[in-house]
Amino acid sequence: MLNTLESLFKLARDRKSKPIEDSYTNKLLSDKSFSKEKVLEEINELIDAVDENNNIIHEAADVFYHLTMYLEANDVKIENVMEELNKRKK
């Protein structure tokens, strides 16, 4: 499970440093406004999926993917997010 998340973070960093032409991932990484729109859209789709009990896993995966690209596009490191979550343990 964690390998999948690590691969996603690695993909974001690799594509940011070595863009691939016409890549959807690179569009998310280079166009912050588009990336923001997609995160908001995907979160709303997840909420609808949960409400309707339909397609939840697919929509949750979309949220993880788009949020990862949005964070990387805005130079927010996942390590810092994980550190913050770790601080919140009680």
PDB file of C-alpha atoms in Angstrom, residues 6-43:
ATOM      1  CA  GLU A   6       5.529   6.437  -2.727  1.00  0.00           C
ATOM      2  CA  SER A   7       5.349   5.670  -6.454  1.00  0.00           C
ATOM      3  CA  LEU A   8       2.769   8.409  -6.887  1.00  0.00           C
ATOM      4  CA  PHE A   9       4.960  10.958  -5.090  1.00  0.00           C
ATOM      5  CA  LYS A  10       7.970   9.826  -7.120  1.00  0.00           C
ATOM      6  CA  LEU A  11       5.983  10.202 -10.352  1.00  0.00           C
ATOM      7  CA  ALA A  12       5.052  13.771  -9.412  1.00  0.00           C
ATOM      8  CA  ARG A  13       8.664  14.715  -8.695  1.00  0.00           C
ATOM      9  CA  ASP A  14      10.048  12.918 -11.738  1.00  0.00           C
ATOM     10  CA  ARG A  15       7.560  14.535 -14.096  1.00  0.00           C
ATOM     11  CA  LYS A  16       8.152  17.932 -12.557  1.00  0.00           C
ATOM     12  CA  SER A  17      11.905  17.657 -13.087  1.00  0.00           C
ATOM     13  CA  LYS A  18      11.665  15.848 -16.459  1.00  0.00           C
ATOM     14  CA  PRO A  19       8.422  16.895 -18.156  1.00  0.00           C
ATOM     15  CA  ILE A  20       6.876  14.747 -20.848  1.00  0.00           C
ATOM     16  CA  GLU A  21       5.211  16.646 -23.660  1.00  0.00           C
ATOM     17  CA  ASP A  22       1.398  16.413 -23.777  1.00  0.00           C
ATOM     18  CA  SER A  23       1.321  14.617 -20.408  1.00  0.00           C
ATOM     19  CA  TYR A  24      -1.794  15.160 -18.303  1.00  0.00           C
ATOM     20  CA  THR A  25       0.368  14.895 -15.189  1.00  0.00           C
ATOM     21  CA  ASN A  26       2.647  17.626 -16.493  1.00  0.00           C
ATOM     22  CA  LYS A  27      -0.321  19.852 -17.252  1.00  0.00           C
ATOM     23  CA  LEU A  28      -1.390  19.501 -13.616  1.00  0.00           C
ATOM     24  CA  LEU A  29       2.146  20.239 -12.428  1.00  0.00           C
ATOM     25  CA  SER A  30       2.672  23.270 -14.641  1.00  0.00           C
ATOM     26  CA  ASP A  31      -0.767  24.909 -14.559  1.00  0.00           C
ATOM     27  CA  LYS A  32      -1.587  25.638 -10.915  1.00  0.00           C
ATOM     28  CA  SER A  33      -5.013  27.039 -11.723  1.00  0.00           C
ATOM     29  CA  PHE A  34      -5.968  23.903 -13.679  1.00  0.00           C
ATOM     30  CA  SER A  35      -4.592  21.725 -10.905  1.00  0.00           C
ATOM     31  CA  LYS A  36      -6.638  23.575  -8.294  1.00  0.00           C
ATOM     32  CA  GLU A  37      -9.798  23.229 -10.388  1.00  0.00           C
ATOM     33  CA  LYS A  38      -9.228  19.490 -10.744  1.00  0.00           C
ATOM     34  CA  VAL A  39      -8.703  18.959  -6.999  1.00  0.00           C
ATOM     35  CA  LEU A  40     -11.948  20.781  -6.229  1.00  0.00           C
ATOM     36  CA  GLU A  41     -13.788  18.859  -8.956  1.00  0.00           C
ATOM     37  CA  GLU A  42     -12.470  15.501  -7.786  1.00  0.00           C
ATOM     38  CA  ILE A  43     -13.314  16.177  -4.138  1.00  0.00           C
TER      39      ILE A  43
END
